[in-house]
């Protein structure tokens, strides 16, 4: 028998939806009925989302200072608020949990106005604008990489880690087997939902500079934007590189586990999944990320020795080629880095966040939860 309805709200990118998906699986296993509120960007990510129903909520991004644009944005958000109130009157959720992005604003504002218990989960080391706007209204704030942020939110903040999807958990614990010289070397390159264009030009140019014996060892998987896909694939074909190139890989957790070395952006979900599985990586923070949150996420893994962090302007094809050559010929060092990465992973984050969700849904305060009181 269902314990009741919990609504999850998330922006339509993988970084917001993947931790929501992880929590959904955990809560469904505990007999909760899950509904998802998101936007129309989420279609490519929601195929496996375990929700009773997925609701597209009207929302808009607050940007710029044009009064007409701002008026239109706030009108759309208000309509989303009314849509959410109607949904909540029909489904009577016991909790509404947000995972960031502007599509979370209407449901969370509606829920707090209707006195429905609420929480937000912040994946990054720097709180995003949507979660900041909601922070004073919600009952609890869960953090993936959040430090002690101080100020008015300290008492309602608890670090749970970033929940990782069941597909990631299935790869946790798989040992890292370093590639020895002259053996195949699996190299994974991906850029998340933002900024993969840089890798589309820099990585093929770097691989062209490798010694022939190293090129022959490479087995490469690279995520590339749809508009870059043909160009990247052609570059590797001309070099005779064994490569799979696509805008999106549904089996990315398995590819992370199979990789000997990873080049990637440092979005919160990416860093959390690399750490949970435990693979050596070069993290290249997206230089135009709001609040430089990707740089802060990467620093957490770097501090543990589980990755190297390099700013994009500092990476020429020549430097990437040198880094890759070293990686392909230093199996012991890569194995050490992989173990350090694994030591920072939090594979139990979904369980901890589900415990918090159930406590807040039952009417407990975050203070009671921190003291170990359980419903």
mmCIF file of N, CA, C and O in Angstrom, residues 184-244:
data_model
loop_
_atom_site.group_PDB
_atom_site.id
_atom_site.type_symbol
_atom_site.label_atom_id
_atom_site.label_comp_id
_atom_site.label_asym_id
_atom_site.label_seq_id
_atom_site.Cartn_x
_atom_site.Cartn_y
_atom_site.Cartn_z
ATOM 1 N N UNK A 184 45.061 -2.332 -25.029
ATOM 2 C CA UNK A 184 44.044 -1.327 -25.368
ATOM 3 C C UNK A 184 43.821 -0.360 -24.214
ATOM 4 O O UNK A 184 43.837 -0.756 -23.040
ATOM 5 N N UNK A 185 43.598 0.909 -24.546
ATOM 6 C CA UNK A 185 43.423 1.967 -23.551
ATOM 7 C C UNK A 185 42.090 2.654 -23.820
ATOM 8 O O UNK A 185 41.913 3.311 -24.847
ATOM 9 N N UNK A 186 41.140 2.486 -22.892
ATOM 10 C CA UNK A 186 39.799 3.040 -23.042
ATOM 11 C C UNK A 186 39.769 4.471 -22.503
ATOM 12 O O UNK A 186 39.996 4.702 -21.319
ATOM 13 N N UNK A 187 39.459 5.407 -23.395
ATOM 14 C CA UNK A 187 39.484 6.836 -23.087
ATOM 15 C C UNK A 187 38.083 7.390 -23.301
ATOM 16 O O UNK A 187 37.488 7.228 -24.372
ATOM 17 N N UNK A 188 37.543 8.032 -22.267
ATOM 18 C CA UNK A 188 36.173 8.559 -22.304
ATOM 19 C C UNK A 188 36.210 10.076 -22.214
ATOM 20 O O UNK A 188 36.862 10.639 -21.320
ATOM 21 N N UNK A 189 35.491 10.750 -23.111
ATOM 22 C CA UNK A 189 35.439 12.213 -23.156
ATOM 23 C C UNK A 189 33.978 12.634 -23.182
ATOM 24 O O UNK A 189 33.218 12.199 -24.052
ATOM 25 N N UNK A 190 33.570 13.443 -22.210
ATOM 26 C CA UNK A 190 32.205 13.958 -22.270
ATOM 27 C C UNK A 190 32.107 15.320 -21.606
ATOM 28 O O UNK A 190 32.874 15.656 -20.713
ATOM 29 N N UNK A 191 31.126 16.101 -22.079
ATOM 30 C CA UNK A 191 31.054 17.493 -21.673
ATOM 31 C C UNK A 191 29.789 17.896 -20.963
ATOM 32 O O UNK A 191 29.572 19.077 -20.716
ATOM 33 N N UNK A 192 28.918 16.937 -20.629
ATOM 34 C CA UNK A 192 27.690 17.308 -19.948
ATOM 35 C C UNK A 192 26.753 18.066 -20.863
ATOM 36 O O UNK A 192 26.916 18.098 -22.087
ATOM 37 N N UNK A 193 25.746 18.695 -20.266
ATOM 38 C CA UNK A 193 24.736 19.387 -21.063
ATOM 39 C C UNK A 193 25.219 20.738 -21.562
ATOM 40 O O UNK A 193 24.598 21.356 -22.403
ATOM 41 N N UNK A 194 26.370 21.211 -21.044
ATOM 42 C CA UNK A 194 26.920 22.495 -21.475
ATOM 43 C C UNK A 194 28.370 22.311 -21.908
ATOM 44 O O UNK A 194 29.126 21.596 -21.281
ATOM 45 N N UNK A 195 28.746 22.973 -22.974
ATOM 46 C CA UNK A 195 30.162 23.165 -23.239
ATOM 47 C C UNK A 195 30.918 22.033 -23.864
ATOM 48 O O UNK A 195 32.140 22.020 -23.826
ATOM 49 N N UNK A 196 30.257 21.032 -24.478
ATOM 50 C CA UNK A 196 30.995 19.952 -25.106
ATOM 51 C C UNK A 196 31.696 20.396 -26.388
ATOM 52 O O UNK A 196 32.529 19.675 -26.918
ATOM 53 N N UNK A 197 31.361 21.551 -26.912
ATOM 54 C CA UNK A 197 31.944 22.012 -28.175
ATOM 55 C C UNK A 197 33.468 22.103 -28.093
ATOM 56 O O UNK A 197 34.175 21.753 -29.037
ATOM 57 N N UNK A 198 33.974 22.554 -26.964
ATOM 58 C CA UNK A 198 35.425 22.693 -26.812
ATOM 59 C C UNK A 198 36.131 21.357 -27.028
ATOM 60 O O UNK A 198 37.143 21.276 -27.745
ATOM 61 N N UNK A 199 35.603 20.288 -26.441
ATOM 62 C CA UNK A 199 36.222 18.973 -26.590
ATOM 63 C C UNK A 199 36.175 18.487 -28.034
ATOM 64 O O UNK A 199 37.035 17.730 -28.468
ATOM 65 N N UNK A 200 35.166 18.930 -28.779
ATOM 66 C CA UNK A 200 35.004 18.465 -30.157
ATOM 67 C C UNK A 200 36.162 18.898 -31.053
ATOM 68 O O UNK A 200 36.457 18.242 -32.045
ATOM 69 N N UNK A 201 36.788 19.999 -30.726
ATOM 70 C CA UNK A 201 37.938 20.444 -31.512
ATOM 71 C C UNK A 201 39.261 20.096 -30.834
ATOM 72 O O UNK A 201 40.206 19.651 -31.492
ATOM 73 N N UNK A 202 39.337 20.243 -29.515
ATOM 74 C CA UNK A 202 40.608 20.081 -28.811
ATOM 75 C C UNK A 202 41.066 18.622 -28.740
ATOM 76 O O UNK A 202 42.263 18.334 -28.912
ATOM 77 N N UNK A 203 40.146 17.703 -28.482
ATOM 78 C CA UNK A 203 40.561 16.317 -28.294
ATOM 79 C C UNK A 203 41.038 15.675 -29.603
ATOM 80 O O UNK A 203 42.119 15.061 -29.632
ATOM 81 N N UNK A 204 40.315 15.787 -30.721
ATOM 82 C CA UNK A 204 40.862 15.230 -31.969
ATOM 83 C C UNK A 204 42.219 15.841 -32.352
ATOM 84 O O UNK A 204 43.111 15.123 -32.825
ATOM 85 N N UNK A 205 42.372 17.144 -32.124
ATOM 86 C CA UNK A 205 43.654 17.784 -32.447
ATOM 87 C C UNK A 205 44.779 17.224 -31.590
ATOM 88 O O UNK A 205 45.917 17.051 -32.060
ATOM 89 N N UNK A 206 44.473 16.926 -30.315
ATOM 90 C CA UNK A 206 45.490 16.364 -29.421
ATOM 91 C C UNK A 206 45.846 14.938 -29.814
ATOM 92 O O UNK A 206 47.025 14.551 -29.830
ATOM 93 N N UNK A 207 44.847 14.140 -30.148
ATOM 94 C CA UNK A 207 45.103 12.741 -30.490
ATOM 95 C C UNK A 207 45.920 12.635 -31.776
ATOM 96 O O UNK A 207 46.746 11.723 -31.933
ATOM 97 N N UNK A 208 45.741 13.583 -32.654
ATOM 98 C CA UNK A 208 46.540 13.612 -33.883
ATOM 99 C C UNK A 208 48.027 13.754 -33.573
ATOM 100 O O UNK A 208 48.884 13.316 -34.365
ATOM 101 N N UNK A 209 48.368 14.339 -32.414
ATOM 102 C CA UNK A 209 49.764 14.558 -32.029
ATOM 103 C C UNK A 209 50.395 13.364 -31.320
ATOM 104 O O UNK A 209 51.604 13.365 -31.069
ATOM 105 N N UNK A 210 49.601 12.354 -30.974
ATOM 106 C CA UNK A 210 50.139 11.198 -30.264
ATOM 107 C C UNK A 210 51.038 10.365 -31.166
ATOM 108 O O UNK A 210 50.873 10.331 -32.397
ATOM 109 N N UNK A 211 51.965 9.658 -30.520
ATOM 110 C CA UNK A 211 52.778 8.694 -31.261
ATOM 111 C C UNK A 211 51.871 7.621 -31.853
ATOM 112 O O UNK A 211 50.826 7.293 -31.282
ATOM 113 N N UNK A 212 52.276 7.040 -32.971
ATOM 114 C CA UNK A 212 51.430 6.062 -33.660
ATOM 115 C C UNK A 212 51.093 4.880 -32.761
ATOM 116 O O UNK A 212 49.951 4.383 -32.759
ATOM 117 N N UNK A 213 52.074 4.421 -31.971
ATOM 118 C CA UNK A 213 51.798 3.262 -31.108
ATOM 119 C C UNK A 213 50.732 3.571 -30.062
ATOM 120 O O UNK A 213 49.958 2.697 -29.668
ATOM 121 N N UNK A 214 50.669 4.838 -29.610
ATOM 122 C CA UNK A 214 49.628 5.227 -28.658
ATOM 123 C C UNK A 214 48.277 5.386 -29.361
ATOM 124 O O UNK A 214 47.231 5.009 -28.816
ATOM 125 N N UNK A 215 48.269 5.937 -30.556
ATOM 126 C CA UNK A 215 47.027 6.016 -31.321
ATOM 127 C C UNK A 215 46.438 4.625 -31.548
ATOM 128 O O UNK A 215 45.222 4.429 -31.455
ATOM 129 N N UNK A 216 47.302 3.669 -31.813
ATOM 130 C CA UNK A 216 46.836 2.310 -32.093
ATOM 131 C C UNK A 216 46.193 1.665 -30.861
ATOM 132 O O UNK A 216 45.343 0.777 -31.003
ATOM 133 N N UNK A 217 46.575 2.096 -29.673
ATOM 134 C CA UNK A 217 46.025 1.505 -28.437
ATOM 135 C C UNK A 217 44.667 2.088 -28.077
ATOM 136 O O UNK A 217 43.900 1.462 -27.346
ATOM 137 N N UNK A 218 44.365 3.279 -28.559
ATOM 138 C CA UNK A 218 43.183 3.999 -28.088
ATOM 139 C C UNK A 218 41.874 3.353 -28.537
ATOM 140 O O UNK A 218 41.709 2.975 -29.697
ATOM 141 N N UNK A 219 40.947 3.248 -27.588
ATOM 142 C CA UNK A 219 39.546 2.937 -27.884
ATOM 143 C C UNK A 219 38.748 4.046 -27.214
ATOM 144 O O UNK A 219 38.715 4.155 -25.986
ATOM 145 N N UNK A 220 38.139 4.890 -28.023
ATOM 146 C CA UNK A 220 37.636 6.169 -27.523
ATOM 147 C C UNK A 220 36.114 6.257 -27.599
ATOM 148 O O UNK A 220 35.505 5.814 -28.571
ATOM 149 N N UNK A 221 35.533 6.812 -26.548
ATOM 150 C CA UNK A 221 34.125 7.195 -26.542
ATOM 151 C C UNK A 221 34.074 8.691 -26.303
ATOM 152 O O UNK A 221 34.653 9.174 -25.323
ATOM 153 N N UNK A 222 33.396 9.423 -27.179
ATOM 154 C CA UNK A 222 33.312 10.873 -26.998
ATOM 155 C C UNK A 222 31.888 11.358 -27.215
ATOM 156 O O UNK A 222 31.255 11.083 -28.238
ATOM 157 N N UNK A 223 31.394 12.109 -26.227
ATOM 158 C CA UNK A 223 30.125 12.804 -26.378
ATOM 159 C C UNK A 223 30.386 14.097 -27.139
ATOM 160 O O UNK A 223 31.286 14.857 -26.795
ATOM 161 N N UNK A 224 29.619 14.311 -28.199
ATOM 162 C CA UNK A 224 29.771 15.533 -28.995
ATOM 163 C C UNK A 224 28.386 16.074 -29.320
ATOM 164 O O UNK A 224 27.433 15.309 -29.512
ATOM 165 N N UNK A 225 28.271 17.373 -29.367
ATOM 166 C CA UNK A 225 27.001 17.985 -29.747
ATOM 167 C C UNK A 225 26.578 17.482 -31.122
ATOM 168 O O UNK A 225 27.424 17.155 -31.960
ATOM 169 N N UNK A 226 25.268 17.443 -31.346
ATOM 170 C CA UNK A 226 24.764 16.929 -32.622
ATOM 171 C C UNK A 226 25.378 17.653 -33.807
ATOM 172 O O UNK A 226 25.696 17.034 -34.831
ATOM 173 N N UNK A 227 25.568 18.977 -33.664
ATOM 174 C CA UNK A 227 26.124 19.753 -34.777
ATOM 175 C C UNK A 227 27.623 19.506 -34.983
ATOM 176 O O UNK A 227 28.188 19.876 -36.017
ATOM 177 N N UNK A 228 28.286 18.879 -33.989
ATOM 178 C CA UNK A 228 29.721 18.584 -34.102
ATOM 179 C C UNK A 228 29.990 17.114 -34.409
ATOM 180 O O UNK A 228 31.125 16.740 -34.721
ATOM 181 N N UNK A 229 28.967 16.281 -34.290
ATOM 182 C CA UNK A 229 29.159 14.831 -34.325
ATOM 183 C C UNK A 229 29.868 14.358 -35.595
ATOM 184 O O UNK A 229 30.849 13.603 -35.531
ATOM 185 N N UNK A 230 29.400 14.779 -36.770
ATOM 186 C CA UNK A 230 29.983 14.308 -38.027
ATOM 187 C C UNK A 230 31.438 14.732 -38.159
ATOM 188 O O UNK A 230 32.297 13.952 -38.585
ATOM 189 N N UNK A 231 31.736 15.963 -37.754
ATOM 190 C CA UNK A 231 33.102 16.479 -37.837
ATOM 191 C C UNK A 231 34.047 15.682 -36.943
ATOM 192 O O UNK A 231 35.166 15.326 -37.343
ATOM 193 N N UNK A 232 33.615 15.394 -35.722
ATOM 194 C CA UNK A 232 34.462 14.656 -34.781
ATOM 195 C C UNK A 232 34.674 13.229 -35.273
ATOM 196 O O UNK A 232 35.802 12.706 -35.267
ATOM 197 N N UNK A 233 33.591 12.584 -35.717
ATOM 198 C CA UNK A 233 33.718 11.211 -36.210
ATOM 199 C C UNK A 233 34.665 11.148 -37.402
ATOM 200 O O UNK A 233 35.507 10.246 -37.495
ATOM 201 N N UNK A 234 34.556 12.129 -38.295
ATOM 202 C CA UNK A 234 35.423 12.151 -39.474
ATOM 203 C C UNK A 234 36.892 12.313 -39.090
ATOM 204 O O UNK A 234 37.779 11.682 -39.689
ATOM 205 N N UNK A 235 37.144 13.144 -38.075
ATOM 206 C CA UNK A 235 38.528 13.359 -37.632
ATOM 207 C C UNK A 235 39.150 12.064 -37.141
ATOM 208 O O UNK A 235 40.316 11.757 -37.449
ATOM 209 N N UNK A 236 38.396 11.283 -36.394
ATOM 210 C CA UNK A 236 38.934 10.022 -35.883
ATOM 211 C C UNK A 236 39.066 8.970 -36.980
ATOM 212 O O UNK A 236 40.024 8.189 -36.987
ATOM 213 N N UNK A 237 38.123 8.962 -37.911
ATOM 214 C CA UNK A 237 38.223 8.009 -39.018
ATOM 215 C C UNK A 237 39.468 8.265 -39.843
ATOM 216 O O UNK A 237 40.141 7.325 -40.283
ATOM 217 N N UNK A 238 39.797 9.542 -40.034
ATOM 218 C CA UNK A 238 40.983 9.864 -40.835
ATOM 219 C C UNK A 238 42.271 9.426 -40.153
ATOM 220 O O UNK A 238 43.280 9.196 -40.819
ATOM 221 N N UNK A 239 42.232 9.312 -38.822
ATOM 222 C CA UNK A 239 43.407 8.872 -38.065
ATOM 223 C C UNK A 239 43.412 7.363 -37.822
ATOM 224 O O UNK A 239 44.382 6.823 -37.280
ATOM 225 N N UNK A 240 42.321 6.700 -38.177
ATOM 226 C CA UNK A 240 42.231 5.269 -37.913
ATOM 227 C C UNK A 240 41.979 4.943 -36.450
ATOM 228 O O UNK A 240 42.301 3.838 -35.992
ATOM 229 N N UNK A 241 41.396 5.892 -35.705
ATOM 230 C CA UNK A 241 41.123 5.690 -34.272
ATOM 231 C C UNK A 241 39.809 4.937 -34.103
ATOM 232 O O UNK A 241 38.803 5.259 -34.734
ATOM 233 N N UNK A 242 39.802 3.941 -33.233
ATOM 234 C CA UNK A 242 38.557 3.246 -32.893
ATOM 235 C C UNK A 242 37.761 4.158 -31.965
ATOM 236 O O UNK A 242 38.166 4.404 -30.824
ATOM 237 N N UNK A 243 36.634 4.694 -32.449
ATOM 238 C CA UNK A 243 35.910 5.697 -31.672
ATOM 239 C C UNK A 243 34.405 5.565 -31.866
ATOM 240 O O UNK A 243 33.930 5.276 -32.970
ATOM 241 N N UNK A 244 33.679 5.772 -30.766
ATOM 242 C CA UNK A 244 32.231 5.945 -30.801
ATOM 243 C C UNK A 244 31.941 7.399 -30.445
ATOM 244 O O UNK A 244 32.407 7.888 -29.410
#
